[in-house]
Coordinates of C-alpha atoms in Angstrom, one line a residue:
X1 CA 105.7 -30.1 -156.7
X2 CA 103.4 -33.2 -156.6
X3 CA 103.0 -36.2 -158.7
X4 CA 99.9 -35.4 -161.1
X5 CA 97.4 -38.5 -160.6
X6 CA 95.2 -40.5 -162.3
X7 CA 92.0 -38.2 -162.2
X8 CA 93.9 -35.2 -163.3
X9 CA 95.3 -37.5 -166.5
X10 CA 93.9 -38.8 -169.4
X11 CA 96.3 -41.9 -171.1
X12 CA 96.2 -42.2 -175.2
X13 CA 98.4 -44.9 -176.5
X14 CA 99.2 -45.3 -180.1
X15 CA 99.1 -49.4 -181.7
X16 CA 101.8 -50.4 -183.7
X17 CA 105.3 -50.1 -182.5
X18 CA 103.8 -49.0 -179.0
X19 CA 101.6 -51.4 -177.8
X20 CA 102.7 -54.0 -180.4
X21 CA 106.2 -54.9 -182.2
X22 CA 106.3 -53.6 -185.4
X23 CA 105.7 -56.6 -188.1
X24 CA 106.6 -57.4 -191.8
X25 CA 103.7 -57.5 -192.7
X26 CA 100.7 -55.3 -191.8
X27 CA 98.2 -58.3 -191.0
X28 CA 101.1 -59.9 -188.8
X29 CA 100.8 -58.5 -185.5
X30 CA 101.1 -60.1 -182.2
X31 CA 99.4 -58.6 -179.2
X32 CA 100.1 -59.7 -176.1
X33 CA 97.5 -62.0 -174.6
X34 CA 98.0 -60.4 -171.5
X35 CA 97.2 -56.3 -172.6
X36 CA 94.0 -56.5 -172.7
X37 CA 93.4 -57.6 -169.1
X38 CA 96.2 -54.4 -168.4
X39 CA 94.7 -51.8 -170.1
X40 CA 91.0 -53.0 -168.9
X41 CA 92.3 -52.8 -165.4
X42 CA 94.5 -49.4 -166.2
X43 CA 91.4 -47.8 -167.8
X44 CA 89.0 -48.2 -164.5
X45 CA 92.0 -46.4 -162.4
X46 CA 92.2 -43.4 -164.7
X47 CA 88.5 -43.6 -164.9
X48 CA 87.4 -44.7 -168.1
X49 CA 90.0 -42.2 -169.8
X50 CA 92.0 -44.1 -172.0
X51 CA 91.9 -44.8 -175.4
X52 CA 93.9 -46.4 -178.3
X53 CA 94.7 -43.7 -181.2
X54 CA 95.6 -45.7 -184.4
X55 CA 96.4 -45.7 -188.0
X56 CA 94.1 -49.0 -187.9
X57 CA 90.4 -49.1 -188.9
X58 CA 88.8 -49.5 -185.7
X59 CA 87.3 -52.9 -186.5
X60 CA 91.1 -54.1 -186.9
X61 CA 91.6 -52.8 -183.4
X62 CA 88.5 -54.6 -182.1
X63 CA 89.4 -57.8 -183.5
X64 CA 92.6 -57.6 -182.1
X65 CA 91.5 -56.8 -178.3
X66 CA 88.6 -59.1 -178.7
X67 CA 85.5 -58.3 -176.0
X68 CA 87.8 -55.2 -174.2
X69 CA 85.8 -52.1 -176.4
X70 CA 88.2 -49.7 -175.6
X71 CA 87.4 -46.1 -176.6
X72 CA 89.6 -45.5 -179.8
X73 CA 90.6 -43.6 -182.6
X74 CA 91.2 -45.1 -185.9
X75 CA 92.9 -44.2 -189.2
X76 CA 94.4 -41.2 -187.4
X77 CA 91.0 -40.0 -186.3
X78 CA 88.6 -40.4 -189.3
X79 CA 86.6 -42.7 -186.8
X80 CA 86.2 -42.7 -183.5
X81 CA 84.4 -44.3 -180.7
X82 CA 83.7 -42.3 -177.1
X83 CA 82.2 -43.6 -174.4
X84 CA 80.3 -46.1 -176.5
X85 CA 79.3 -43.6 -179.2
X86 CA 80.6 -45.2 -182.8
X87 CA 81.2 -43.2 -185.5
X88 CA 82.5 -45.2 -188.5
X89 CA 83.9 -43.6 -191.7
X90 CA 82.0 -44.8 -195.1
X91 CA 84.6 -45.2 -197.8
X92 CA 81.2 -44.7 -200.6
X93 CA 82.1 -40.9 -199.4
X94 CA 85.6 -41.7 -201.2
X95 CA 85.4 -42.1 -204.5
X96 CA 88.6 -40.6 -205.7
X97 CA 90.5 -42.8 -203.0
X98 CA 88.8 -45.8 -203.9
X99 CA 90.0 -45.4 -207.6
X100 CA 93.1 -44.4 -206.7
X101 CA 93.2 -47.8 -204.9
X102 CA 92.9 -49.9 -207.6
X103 CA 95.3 -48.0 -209.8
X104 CA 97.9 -48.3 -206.6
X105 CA 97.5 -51.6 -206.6
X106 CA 97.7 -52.7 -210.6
X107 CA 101.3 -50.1 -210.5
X108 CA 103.0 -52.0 -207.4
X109 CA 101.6 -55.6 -209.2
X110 CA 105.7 -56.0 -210.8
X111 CA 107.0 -55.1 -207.1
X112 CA 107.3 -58.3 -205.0
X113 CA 107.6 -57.0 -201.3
X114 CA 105.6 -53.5 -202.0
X115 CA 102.2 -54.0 -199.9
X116 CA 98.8 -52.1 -200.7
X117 CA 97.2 -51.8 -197.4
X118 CA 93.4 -50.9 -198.0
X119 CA 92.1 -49.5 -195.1
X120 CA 89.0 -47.7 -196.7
X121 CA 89.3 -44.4 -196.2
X122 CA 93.1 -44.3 -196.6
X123 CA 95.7 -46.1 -198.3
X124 CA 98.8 -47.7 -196.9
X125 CA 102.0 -48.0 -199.4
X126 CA 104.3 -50.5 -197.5
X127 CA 108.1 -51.6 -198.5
X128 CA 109.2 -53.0 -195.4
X129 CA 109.6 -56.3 -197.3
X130 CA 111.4 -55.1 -199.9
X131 CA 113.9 -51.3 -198.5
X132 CA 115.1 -51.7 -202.4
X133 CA 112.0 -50.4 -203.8
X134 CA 111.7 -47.2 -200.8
X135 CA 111.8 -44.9 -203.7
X136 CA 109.9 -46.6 -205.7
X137 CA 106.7 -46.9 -202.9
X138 CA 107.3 -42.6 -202.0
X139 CA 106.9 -42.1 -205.7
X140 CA 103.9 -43.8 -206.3
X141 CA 102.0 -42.4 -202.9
X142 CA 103.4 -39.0 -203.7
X143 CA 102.0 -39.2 -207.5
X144 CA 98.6 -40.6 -206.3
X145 CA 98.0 -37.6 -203.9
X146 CA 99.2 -35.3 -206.7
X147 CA 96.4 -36.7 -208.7
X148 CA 93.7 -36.5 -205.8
X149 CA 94.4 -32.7 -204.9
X150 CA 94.9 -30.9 -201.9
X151 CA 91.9 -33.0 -200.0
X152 CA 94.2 -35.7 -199.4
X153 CA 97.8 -36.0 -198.4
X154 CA 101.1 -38.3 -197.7
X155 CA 102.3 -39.5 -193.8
X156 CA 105.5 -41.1 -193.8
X157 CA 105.7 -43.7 -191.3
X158 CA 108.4 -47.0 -190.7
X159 CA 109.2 -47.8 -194.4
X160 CA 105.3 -46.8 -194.6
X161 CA 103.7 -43.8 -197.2
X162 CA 99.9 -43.5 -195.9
X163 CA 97.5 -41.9 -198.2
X164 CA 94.4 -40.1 -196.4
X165 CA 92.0 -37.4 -196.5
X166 CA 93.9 -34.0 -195.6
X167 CA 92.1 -33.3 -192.5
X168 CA 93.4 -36.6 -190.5
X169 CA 95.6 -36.2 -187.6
X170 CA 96.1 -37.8 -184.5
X171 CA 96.6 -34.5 -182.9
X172 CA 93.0 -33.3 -183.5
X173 CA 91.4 -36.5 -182.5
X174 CA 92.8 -36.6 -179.8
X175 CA 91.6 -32.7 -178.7
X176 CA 88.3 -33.8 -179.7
X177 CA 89.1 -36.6 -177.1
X178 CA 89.0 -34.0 -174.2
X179 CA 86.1 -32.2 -175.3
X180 CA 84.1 -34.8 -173.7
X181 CA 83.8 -36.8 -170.6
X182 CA 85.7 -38.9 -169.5
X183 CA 88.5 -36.9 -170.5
X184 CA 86.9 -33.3 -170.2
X185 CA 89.3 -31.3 -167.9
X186 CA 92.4 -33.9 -168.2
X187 CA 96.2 -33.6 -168.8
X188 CA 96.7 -35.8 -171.9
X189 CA 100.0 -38.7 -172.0
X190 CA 100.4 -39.6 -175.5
X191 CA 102.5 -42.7 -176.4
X192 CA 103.6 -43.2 -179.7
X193 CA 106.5 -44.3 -182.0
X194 CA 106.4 -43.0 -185.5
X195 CA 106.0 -40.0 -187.6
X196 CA 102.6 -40.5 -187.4
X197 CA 102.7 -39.5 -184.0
X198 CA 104.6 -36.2 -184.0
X199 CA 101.5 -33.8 -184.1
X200 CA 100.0 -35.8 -181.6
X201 CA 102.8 -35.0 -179.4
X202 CA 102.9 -31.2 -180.7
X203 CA 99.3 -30.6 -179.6
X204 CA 99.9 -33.0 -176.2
X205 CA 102.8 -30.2 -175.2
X206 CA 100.9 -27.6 -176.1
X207 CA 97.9 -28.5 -173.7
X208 CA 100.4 -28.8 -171.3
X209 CA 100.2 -32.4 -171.1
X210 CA 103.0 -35.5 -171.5
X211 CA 104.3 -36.8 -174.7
X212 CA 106.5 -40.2 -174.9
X213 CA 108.1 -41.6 -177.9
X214 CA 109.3 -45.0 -178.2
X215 CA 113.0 -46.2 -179.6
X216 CA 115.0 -43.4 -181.3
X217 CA 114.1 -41.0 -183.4
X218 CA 114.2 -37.0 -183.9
X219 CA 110.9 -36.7 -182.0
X220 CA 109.1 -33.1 -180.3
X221 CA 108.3 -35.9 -177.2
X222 CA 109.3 -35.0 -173.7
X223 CA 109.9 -38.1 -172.7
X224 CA 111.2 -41.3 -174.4
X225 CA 111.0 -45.1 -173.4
X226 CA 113.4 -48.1 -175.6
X227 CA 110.9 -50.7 -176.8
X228 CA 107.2 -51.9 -177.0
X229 CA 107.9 -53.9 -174.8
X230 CA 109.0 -51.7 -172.0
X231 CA 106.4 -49.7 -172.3
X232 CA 104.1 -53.0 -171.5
X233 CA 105.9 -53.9 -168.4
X234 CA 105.3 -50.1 -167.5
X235 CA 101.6 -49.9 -168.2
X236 CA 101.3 -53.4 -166.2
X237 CA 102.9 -52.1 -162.9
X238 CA 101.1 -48.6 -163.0
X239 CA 98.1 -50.6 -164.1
X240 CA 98.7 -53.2 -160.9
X241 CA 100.4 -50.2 -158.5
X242 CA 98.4 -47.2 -159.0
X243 CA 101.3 -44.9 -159.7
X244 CA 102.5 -43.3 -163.1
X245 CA 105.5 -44.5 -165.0
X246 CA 106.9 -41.2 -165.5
X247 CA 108.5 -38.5 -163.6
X248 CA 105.6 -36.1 -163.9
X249 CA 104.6 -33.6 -161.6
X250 CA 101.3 -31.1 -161.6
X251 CA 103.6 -27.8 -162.5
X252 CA 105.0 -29.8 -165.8

């Protein structure tokens, strides 16, 4: 059994509560100054195969990593950018969502501590602020998709009901991922956190690749790590040492 390298593996790494500590507020995120120097460095060892697979628009993501353009993923793969190659998704094509956005936001008005999070194309109910109003927030995501049809749908996340268009899913974004170079004929590592992330991991097993979840959690991942932060002391030493985090080997 041998160690499976990095040309034979392709590294996708989920935002919040991953990379970044899970915050009250959505626009409240800290990254650490010192990830985007890691990943840069972590990305030209597995040769350019790496990429950030988010919930976030992707312009969040770039204004959080400044001038490091990673390849990414954003709002769980209705955008994506590979080697370079933008493609953006236009809310305009979202009518239903967009009006559905304004009504979210007039209902939650009498809920101090219940966020609207407009991404766009999707819709982020949040009641991290306020756990008293949990069933409140579910109810009002669950009515709005009832009310849009089977085109859209709810994914529960940390005190987090996300409204988007059915056909989102980290999973399939990140198999479009290795249908094209750099990641073309790659064993995927998926790190994520959330609910969000468990058909990512499901499609990562079944292409034979390695899924990790961070903290607890019921979770389909193989392999599990405590806290953001020890998966950024992780991706620093693989990222300065050459060698993977995790006990994997190329029969896996």
């Amino acid at each position: 059994m041998l160690p499976v390298t990095n040309d034979e593996c392709a590294l996708f790494l989920d935002f919040d509560g991953t990379l970044v500590d899970i915050a009250e507020r959505p626009d409240a995120v800290v990254l650490d100054p010192a990830l985007p120097e890691v990943l840069t460095r972590l990305e030209e060892r597995l040769g350019g195969a790496l990429a950030i697979i988010s919930g976030r628009p992707i312009n969040f993501l770039d204004g959080q990593f400044g001038a490091s353009l990673f390849d990414t993923a954003g709002l769980h793969g209705l955008e994506h950018r590979i080697a370079g190659r933008l493609m953006l998704c236009d809310p305009d094509d979202h009518p239903d969502l967009r009006a559905a956005i304004e009504r979210l936001e007039e209902v939650v008005s009498s809920k101090p501590g219940v966020l609207i999070e407009d991404k766009g194309c999707s819709v982020a109910v949040h009641w991290r602020q306020a756990p008293q109003e949990k069933d409140f927030a579910l109810a009002t995501a669950h009515a709005a998709v009832e009310a849009l049809g089977s085109s859209y749908r709810v994914q529960h996340g940390k005190a987090v009901a996300e409204i988007l268009p059915a056909a989102a899913g980290k999973g399939a974004v990140i198999e479009k991922f290795l249908q094209h170079p750099p990641y073309r004929g790659r064993r995927p590592i998926f790190i994520g956190d959330d609910l969000t992330d468990e058909n990512g991991f499901k499609m990562v097993n079944a292409l034979g690749g390695l899924s990790v979840r961070i903290g607890a959690g019921e979770t389909v991942a193989r392999e599990r790590l405590g806290t953001p932060s020890d998966l950024r002391k992780s991706l620093s030493r693989w990222a300065r040492e050459g060698s993977l985090p995790f006990n994997w080997t190329s029969d896996t």
